[in-house]
Coordinates of N, CA and C in Angstrom, one line a residue:
X106 N 0.8 -1.4 -0.1 CA -0.1 -0.2 0.3 C 1.1 1.1 0.2
X107 N 0.2 2.2 -0.4 CA 1.0 3.7 -1.0 C 0.3 4.6 -0.1
X108 N 1.0 5.5 0.9 CA 0.2 6.7 0.9 C 1.0 7.5 1.3
X109 N 0.8 8.7 0.1 CA 1.6 10.1 0.0 C 1.1 10.4 -1.0
X110 N 2.4 11.2 -1.7 CA 2.0 12.2 -2.9 C 2.0 11.5 -4.3
X111 N 0.8 11.9 -5.3 CA 1.1 11.6 -6.6 C 1.3 12.4 -7.7
X112 N 1.7 12.1 -9.0 CA 1.7 13.3 -10.1 C 1.4 12.8 -10.8
X113 N 0.5 13.1 -11.6 CA 0.4 12.5 -13.0 C 0.1 10.8 -13.2
X114 N -0.7 10.2 -12.0 CA -1.0 9.1 -11.6 C 0.3 8.6 -11.2
X115 N 1.2 9.0 -10.8 CA 2.3 8.4 -10.2 C 2.4 8.7 -8.7
X116 N 3.3 7.6 -7.9 CA 3.8 7.8 -6.9 C 5.0 8.9 -7.1
X117 N 4.9 10.0 -6.6 CA 5.9 11.1 -6.8 C 6.0 12.3 -5.7
X118 N 6.7 12.4 -5.1 CA 7.0 13.2 -3.9 C 7.3 12.7 -2.8
X119 N 6.9 13.0 -1.6 CA 6.7 12.1 -0.3 C 6.0 11.3 -0.3
X120 N 6.3 10.2 0.1 CA 5.1 8.9 0.4 C 5.9 7.9 1.3
X121 N 4.9 7.2 1.8 CA 5.4 5.8 2.6 C 4.7 4.3 1.4
X122 N 5.7 3.4 1.4 CA 5.0 2.5 1.0 C 5.6 1.3 1.6
X123 N 4.5 0.5 2.0 CA 4.5 -0.7 2.6 C 4.1 -2.2 1.8
X124 N 5.0 -2.9 1.6 CA 5.0 -3.8 0.2 C 4.2 -5.1 1.1
X125 N 4.2 -6.3 0.0 CA 3.2 -7.3 0.5 C 4.1 -8.5 1.7
X126 N 5.4 -8.3 1.8 CA 6.3 -8.7 2.4 C 6.7 -8.1 3.6
X127 N 5.9 -6.9 3.9 CA 6.4 -5.9 4.9 C 7.3 -5.0 4.8
X128 N 8.2 -5.0 3.8 CA 9.1 -4.1 3.2 C 8.6 -2.6 3.5
X129 N 9.3 -1.5 4.4 CA 8.6 -0.3 4.3 C 9.6 0.9 3.7
X130 N 9.6 1.4 2.9 CA 10.2 2.9 2.6 C 9.5 4.1 2.5
X131 N 10.0 4.8 3.1 CA 9.5 6.2 3.8 C 10.4 7.3 3.1
X132 N 9.9 7.9 2.1 CA 10.9 9.1 1.3 C 10.3 9.2 -0.1
X133 N 11.1 9.8 -0.2 CA 11.0 10.6 -2.0 C 11.0 9.7 -3.3
X134 N 9.7 10.0 -4.0 CA 9.5 9.3 -4.9 C 9.4 10.1 -6.3
X135 N 9.6 9.1 -7.3 CA 9.9 9.7 -8.5 C 9.4 8.9 -9.9
X136 N 8.0 9.2 -10.6 CA 7.2 8.2 -11.3 C 7.7 6.9 -10.7
X137 N 7.0 6.6 -9.7 CA 7.0 5.3 -9.1 C 8.2 4.6 -8.7
X138 N 9.2 5.4 -8.5 CA 10.5 4.9 -8.1 C 11.0 5.7 -6.9
X139 N 11.7 5.2 -5.8 CA 12.6 5.7 -5.0 C 13.2 6.6 -5.6
X140 N 13.5 8.0 -5.3 CA 14.3 8.6 -6.0 C 14.8 9.9 -5.0
X141 N 15.4 10.0 -4.5 CA 15.9 11.2 -3.5 C 16.5 10.5 -2.1
X142 N 16.2 11.3 -1.1 CA 16.7 10.5 0.1 C 15.6 9.9 0.4
X143 N 15.5 9.0 1.3 CA 14.7 8.1 2.1 C 15.2 6.9 2.7
X144 N 14.3 5.9 3.4 CA 14.8 5.0 4.5 C 14.0 3.8 4.1
X145 N 14.9 2.3 4.0 CA 13.6 1.6 3.8 C 14.2 0.3 4.7
X146 N 12.9 -0.1 5.3 CA 13.0 -1.0 6.5 C 12.6 -2.7 5.8
X147 N 13.8 -3.4 5.6 CA 13.3 -4.7 4.8 C 13.0 -5.8 5.6
X148 N 11.9 -6.7 5.3 CA 11.0 -7.5 5.9 C 12.1 -8.3 6.6
X149 N 13.4 -8.6 6.4 CA 14.2 -9.6 6.8 C 15.0 -9.2 8.3
X150 N 14.9 -7.5 8.5 CA 15.3 -6.7 9.8 C 16.4 -5.9 9.0
X151 N 17.2 -6.0 8.0 CA 17.9 -4.9 7.4 C 17.3 -3.7 7.0
X152 N 18.2 -2.7 7.5 CA 17.6 -1.1 7.3 C 18.4 -0.2 6.5
X153 N 17.9 0.4 5.5 CA 18.8 1.3 4.8 C 18.4 2.8 4.8
X154 N 19.3 3.7 5.0 CA 19.1 5.0 5.0 C 20.2 5.8 4.0
X155 N 19.4 6.8 3.6 CA 20.5 7.5 2.2 C 19.5 7.9 1.2
X156 N 20.2 7.9 -0.1 CA 19.9 8.6 -1.2 C 19.5 7.4 -2.1
X157 N 18.5 7.6 -2.9 CA 18.1 6.6 -4.2 C 18.1 7.3 -5.5
X158 N 18.1 6.4 -6.1 CA 18.2 6.9 -7.8 C 17.5 5.9 -8.4
X159 N 16.5 6.4 -9.0 CA 15.7 5.3 -10.1 C 15.5 3.9 -9.5
X160 N 15.1 3.9 -8.1 CA 14.8 2.7 -7.2 C 15.7 2.1 -6.8
X161 N 17.0 2.1 -6.6 CA 18.2 1.9 -6.4 C 18.8 2.6 -5.0
X162 N 19.4 2.4 -4.5 CA 20.5 2.9 -3.4 C 21.6 3.8 -4.6
X163 N 21.5 5.0 -4.4 CA 22.8 6.0 -4.9 C 22.9 7.0 -4.7
X164 N 24.1 6.9 -4.2 CA 25.1 8.1 -3.4 C 25.5 7.7 -2.3
X165 N 25.0 8.8 -1.2 CA 25.7 8.3 0.5 C 24.6 7.6 1.0
X166 N 24.6 6.5 1.8 CA 23.7 6.1 2.8 C 24.5 4.9 3.8
X167 N 23.4 4.7 4.1 CA 24.2 3.5 5.5 C 23.1 2.4 5.4
X168 N 23.8 1.2 5.3 CA 23.2 -0.1 5.2 C 23.2 -1.0 6.8
X169 N 22.5 -1.2 7.4 CA 22.5 -1.6 8.5 C 21.7 -3.5 8.5
X170 N 22.6 -4.4 8.7 CA 22.3 -5.7 8.4 C 21.3 -6.2 10.0
X171 N 20.6 -6.9 9.9 CA 20.0 -7.7 10.9 C 21.2 -8.3 11.9
X172 N 22.3 -8.5 11.4 CA 23.3 -9.5 12.1 C 23.9 -8.3 12.9
X173 N 24.0 -7.0 12.6 CA 24.5 -5.6 13.6 C 25.7 -5.3 12.5
X174 N 26.2 -6.1 11.3 CA 27.1 -5.5 10.4 C 26.6 -4.0 9.5
X175 N 27.6 -3.4 9.3 CA 26.9 -1.9 9.1 C 27.8 -1.3 8.0
X176 N 27.7 -0.8 6.7 CA 27.9 -0.1 6.0 C 27.8 0.9 5.8
X177 N 28.8 2.1 6.0 CA 28.6 3.8 5.9 C 29.5 4.2 4.6
X178 N 28.6 4.8 3.3 CA 29.6 4.9 2.4 C 28.7 5.6 1.0
X179 N 29.5 5.6 0.0 CA 28.8 5.5 -1.3 C 28.3 4.4 -2.2
X180 N 27.0 4.5 -2.7 CA 26.5 3.6 -3.4 C 26.5 4.1 -4.8
X181 N 26.1 2.7 -5.7 CA 25.9 3.1 -7.5 C 25.3 1.9 -7.7
X182 N 23.9 2.4 -8.3 CA 23.3 1.7 -8.7 C 23.1 0.1 -8.0
X183 N 22.4 0.7 -6.8 CA 22.3 -0.4 -5.9 C 23.4 -1.3 -5.1
X184 N 24.5 -1.1 -5.2 CA 25.9 -1.7 -4.6 C 27.0 -0.8 -4.1
X185 N 27.4 -1.1 -3.3 CA 28.3 -0.2 -2.5 C 29.5 0.1 -3.3
X186 N 29.8 1.3 -4.1 CA 31.1 1.6 -4.8 C 31.1 3.0 -4.8
X187 N 32.2 3.3 -4.4 CA 33.0 4.6 -4.0 C 33.8 4.2 -2.9
X188 N 34.0 5.5 -2.0 CA 34.5 5.1 -0.6 C 33.4 4.7 0.6
X189 N 33.8 3.9 1.3 CA 32.8 3.7 2.3 C 33.9 2.8 3.3
X190 N 33.1 2.3 4.4 CA 33.4 1.9 5.6 C 32.5 0.8 6.0
X191 N 32.9 -0.7 6.2 CA 32.1 -1.8 6.4 C 32.9 -2.0 7.7
X192 N 31.8 -2.3 8.9 CA 32.2 -2.8 10.2 C 31.1 -3.5 10.6
X193 N 31.9 -5.0 11.0 CA 31.3 -6.1 11.1 C 31.3 -6.1 12.7
X194 N 30.4 -7.0 13.2 CA 30.0 -6.8 15.0 C 31.1 -7.8 15.7
X195 N 31.9 -8.2 15.1 CA 33.1 -8.7 15.7 C 34.6 -7.5 15.7
X196 N 34.3 -6.8 15.3 CA 34.8 -5.5 15.5 C 36.0 -5.3 14.2
X197 N 36.1 -6.1 13.3 CA 36.8 -5.6 12.4 C 36.0 -4.7 11.3
X198 N 37.0 -3.9 10.3 CA 36.6 -2.8 9.4 C 37.6 -2.7 8.6
X199 N 36.7 -2.6 7.5 CA 37.3 -2.0 6.4 C 36.7 -0.8 5.7
X200 N 37.7 0.2 5.7 CA 37.7 1.6 5.0 C 38.8 2.0 3.8
X201 N 37.8 2.6 2.9 CA 38.2 2.2 1.3 C 37.3 2.6 0.3
X202 N 38.0 2.0 -0.9 CA 37.4 2.0 -2.3 C 36.6 0.5 -2.2
X203 N 35.5 0.7 -2.8 CA 34.4 -0.1 -3.2 C 34.1 0.0 -4.7
X204 N 33.7 -1.3 -5.2 CA 33.4 -1.3 -6.7 C 32.6 -2.7 -6.6
X205 N 30.9 -2.4 -7.2 CA 30.1 -3.4 -7.4 C 29.9 -4.2 -6.1
X206 N 30.0 -3.7 -4.6 CA 29.7 -4.0 -3.7 C 30.8 -5.0 -2.9
X207 N 31.9 -5.1 -3.8 CA 33.3 -5.4 -3.2 C 34.6 -4.2 -2.8
X208 N 35.2 -4.8 -1.8 CA 36.4 -3.9 -1.9 C 37.4 -3.8 -3.0
X209 N 37.6 -2.6 -3.4 CA 38.4 -2.6 -4.8 C 39.4 -1.5 -4.6
X210 N 40.4 -1.6 -5.0 CA 41.1 -0.3 -4.9 C 42.0 -0.1 -3.3
X211 N 42.1 0.7 -3.0 CA 43.1 1.3 -2.1 C 42.0 1.5 -0.6
X212 N 42.8 0.8 0.2 CA 42.1 0.1 1.7 C 42.4 -0.4 2.6
X213 N 42.0 -0.1 3.8 CA 42.5 -0.8 5.0 C 41.6 -1.6 5.5
X214 N 41.7 -2.9 6.0 CA 41.0 -3.6 6.6 C 42.0 -3.6 8.2
X215 N 41.1 -4.0 9.2 CA 41.6 -3.8 10.3 C 41.0 -4.7 11.6
X216 N 41.7 -5.4 12.3 CA 40.9 -6.3 13.5 C 41.2 -5.7 14.4
X217 N 40.1 -6.2 15.2 CA 40.1 -5.6 17.0 C 40.8 -6.0 17.8
X218 N 42.3 -6.4 17.3 CA 43.7 -6.6 18.2 C 44.5 -5.4 17.7
X219 N 44.4 -4.4 16.7 CA 44.9 -3.7 16.2 C 45.6 -4.1 15.0
X220 N 46.0 -5.5 14.5 CA 46.5 -5.8 13.2 C 45.8 -5.2 12.2
X221 N 46.4 -4.8 10.9 CA 45.7 -4.3 9.8 C 46.5 -4.8 8.3
X222 N 45.5 -4.8 7.5 CA 46.3 -5.0 5.9 C 45.9 -4.1 5.3
X223 N 47.2 -2.8 4.8 CA 46.2 -1.9 4.2 C 47.4 -2.1 2.8
X224 N 46.5 -1.4 1.4 CA 47.0 -1.5 0.3 C 46.1 -1.6 -0.6
X225 N 46.4 -2.1 -1.8 CA 45.0 -2.6 -2.8 C 44.2 -3.6 -2.9
X226 N 43.0 -3.6 -3.1 CA 42.0 -4.5 -2.6 C 41.7 -5.0 -4.3
X227 N 41.1 -6.5 -4.4 CA 40.3 -6.9 -5.5 C 40.2 -8.1 -5.3
X228 N 39.0 -8.3 -6.4 CA 38.5 -9.6 -6.3 C 39.6 -10.7 -6.8
X229 N 40.5 -10.1 -7.6 CA 41.4 -11.1 -8.1 C 42.6 -10.8 -7.3
X230 N 43.2 -12.1 -7.3 CA 44.8 -11.8 -6.2 C 45.8 -11.2 -6.9
X231 N 46.1 -11.2 -8.1 CA 47.1 -10.4 -8.8 C 46.7 -8.8 -8.9
X232 N 45.4 -8.5 -8.5 CA 45.8 -7.0 -8.4 C 45.7 -6.3 -7.0
X233 N 46.0 -7.4 -6.0 CA 46.3 -7.2 -5.0 C 48.0 -6.7 -4.3
X234 N 48.0 -5.6 -3.9 CA 49.2 -5.4 -3.3 C 49.5 -4.5 -2.2
X235 N 49.7 -5.1 -1.3 CA 49.8 -4.8 0.1 C 50.4 -5.4 1.0
X236 N 50.1 -5.1 2.7 CA 51.0 -5.3 3.5 C 50.1 -5.5 4.6
X237 N 50.7 -6.8 5.3 CA 49.9 -6.8 6.4 C 50.9 -6.8 7.7
X238 N 50.0 -6.0 8.6 CA 51.0 -5.4 9.8 C 50.3 -6.2 11.0
X239 N 50.8 -6.9 11.9 CA 50.3 -7.4 12.6 C 50.7 -7.0 14.1
X240 N 49.4 -7.0 14.9 CA 49.4 -6.0 16.4 C 51.0 -6.2 17.4
X241 N 51.2 -7.6 17.1 CA 52.3 -7.7 18.4 C 53.8 -7.8 17.3
X242 N 53.8 -7.0 16.5 CA 55.1 -7.0 15.7 C 55.0 -5.6 15.3
X243 N 56.1 -5.0 14.8 CA 56.6 -3.9 14.1 C 56.9 -4.3 12.7
X244 N 57.5 -5.6 12.3 CA 57.6 -6.1 11.2 C 56.1 -6.1 10.1
X245 N 56.1 -5.6 8.7 CA 55.2 -6.2 8.2 C 55.7 -7.1 7.2
X246 N 54.0 -8.0 6.9 CA 54.6 -9.1 6.3 C 53.8 -8.9 4.9
X247 N 54.6 -9.6 3.6 CA 54.2 -9.4 2.5 C 53.6 -10.6 1.9
X248 N 53.5 -11.9 2.6 CA 53.1 -12.9 2.2 C 51.7 -13.4 2.7
X249 N 51.0 -12.7 3.4 CA 50.1 -12.8 3.7 C 48.6 -12.8 3.0
X250 N 48.0 -13.7 2.5 CA 46.8 -13.6 1.6 C 45.5 -13.2 2.0
X251 N 45.0 -12.2 1.7 CA 44.1 -11.6 2.0 C 42.5 -12.4 1.7
X252 N 42.7 -13.0 0.4 CA 41.5 -13.3 -0.4 C 40.6 -14.2 0.4
X253 N 41.3 -15.3 1.2 CA 40.0 -15.9 1.8 C 39.3 -15.1 3.0
X254 N 40.2 -14.2 3.7 CA 39.5 -13.2 4.6 C 38.7 -12.6 4.1
X255 N 38.9 -12.0 2.5 CA 38.1 -11.2 1.6 C 36.9 -11.8 1.1
X256 N 36.8 -13.2 0.9 CA 35.6 -13.8 0.8 C 34.7 -14.0 1.6
X257 N 35.4 -14.6 2.5 CA 34.3 -14.9 3.9 C 33.5 -13.8 4.6
X258 N 34.1 -12.4 5.0 CA 33.7 -11.8 5.4 C 32.9 -11.0 4.8
X259 N 33.0 -10.6 3.5 CA 31.9 -10.1 2.6 C 30.9 -10.9 2.3
X260 N 31.1 -12.3 2.1 CA 29.6 -13.3 1.8 C 28.5 -13.1 3.0
X261 N 29.0 -12.5 4.3 CA 28.0 -12.2 5.2 C 27.0 -11.0 5.0
X262 N 27.6 -10.2 4.1 CA 26.7 -8.9 4.1 C 26.1 -8.6 2.9
X263 N 25.2 -9.2 2.5 CA 24.8 -9.7 1.3 C 23.3 -8.5 1.1
X264 N 23.4 -7.2 -0.1 CA 22.2 -6.5 0.2 C 20.9 -7.2 -0.3
X265 N 20.3 -6.9 0.6 CA 18.6 -7.2 0.8 C 18.2 -7.0 -0.6
X266 N 17.3 -8.0 -1.5 CA 16.3 -7.6 -2.6 C 15.3 -7.1 -2.1
X267 N 14.3 -6.2 -2.9 CA 13.6 -5.8 -2.3 C 12.1 -6.3 -3.8
X268 N 11.1 -6.1 -2.9 CA 9.8 -6.6 -4.1 C 9.6 -5.5 -4.8
X269 N 9.2 -6.1 -6.2 CA 9.3 -5.2 -7.2 C 7.6 -4.5 -6.8
X270 N 7.9 -3.1 -7.4 CA 6.4 -2.5 -7.0 C 5.3 -2.5 -8.4
X271 N 5.8 -3.3 -9.3 CA 4.9 -3.2 -10.4 C 3.9 -4.1 -10.2

């Protein structure tokens, strides 16, 4: 159901939409699409607050998973893209560049014990050039492979798909 402004028969302006699965969007609309600033509470307990463009997260926003993990940063076409910070409930965090929902480019992954991995990230191990700095040693290591961590940690943070409005 929709309650809000209409223009030329379209949801357009401020409004609230509650879907059949109980997803709830409150914010700006443009021609039946989320467009502008708004917040989305998903049926699974996830929540997004920020900018939208043509129905997708686009611009600056914060996504909170029902697990407590959180991403704060830039979005493009519904994916984490640009500069952003992912914070896991276990104290780990990644700060840096994102592309298509994954860390890509310059960034730093930090553990709660003070260890960190800083450098260039990417899905392809050949794109990765960085160093691991353990918390208990002043010596950095070049031989540490972040790919396993990268795959595991980001697999916990999937963006919830919203039901189609049409």
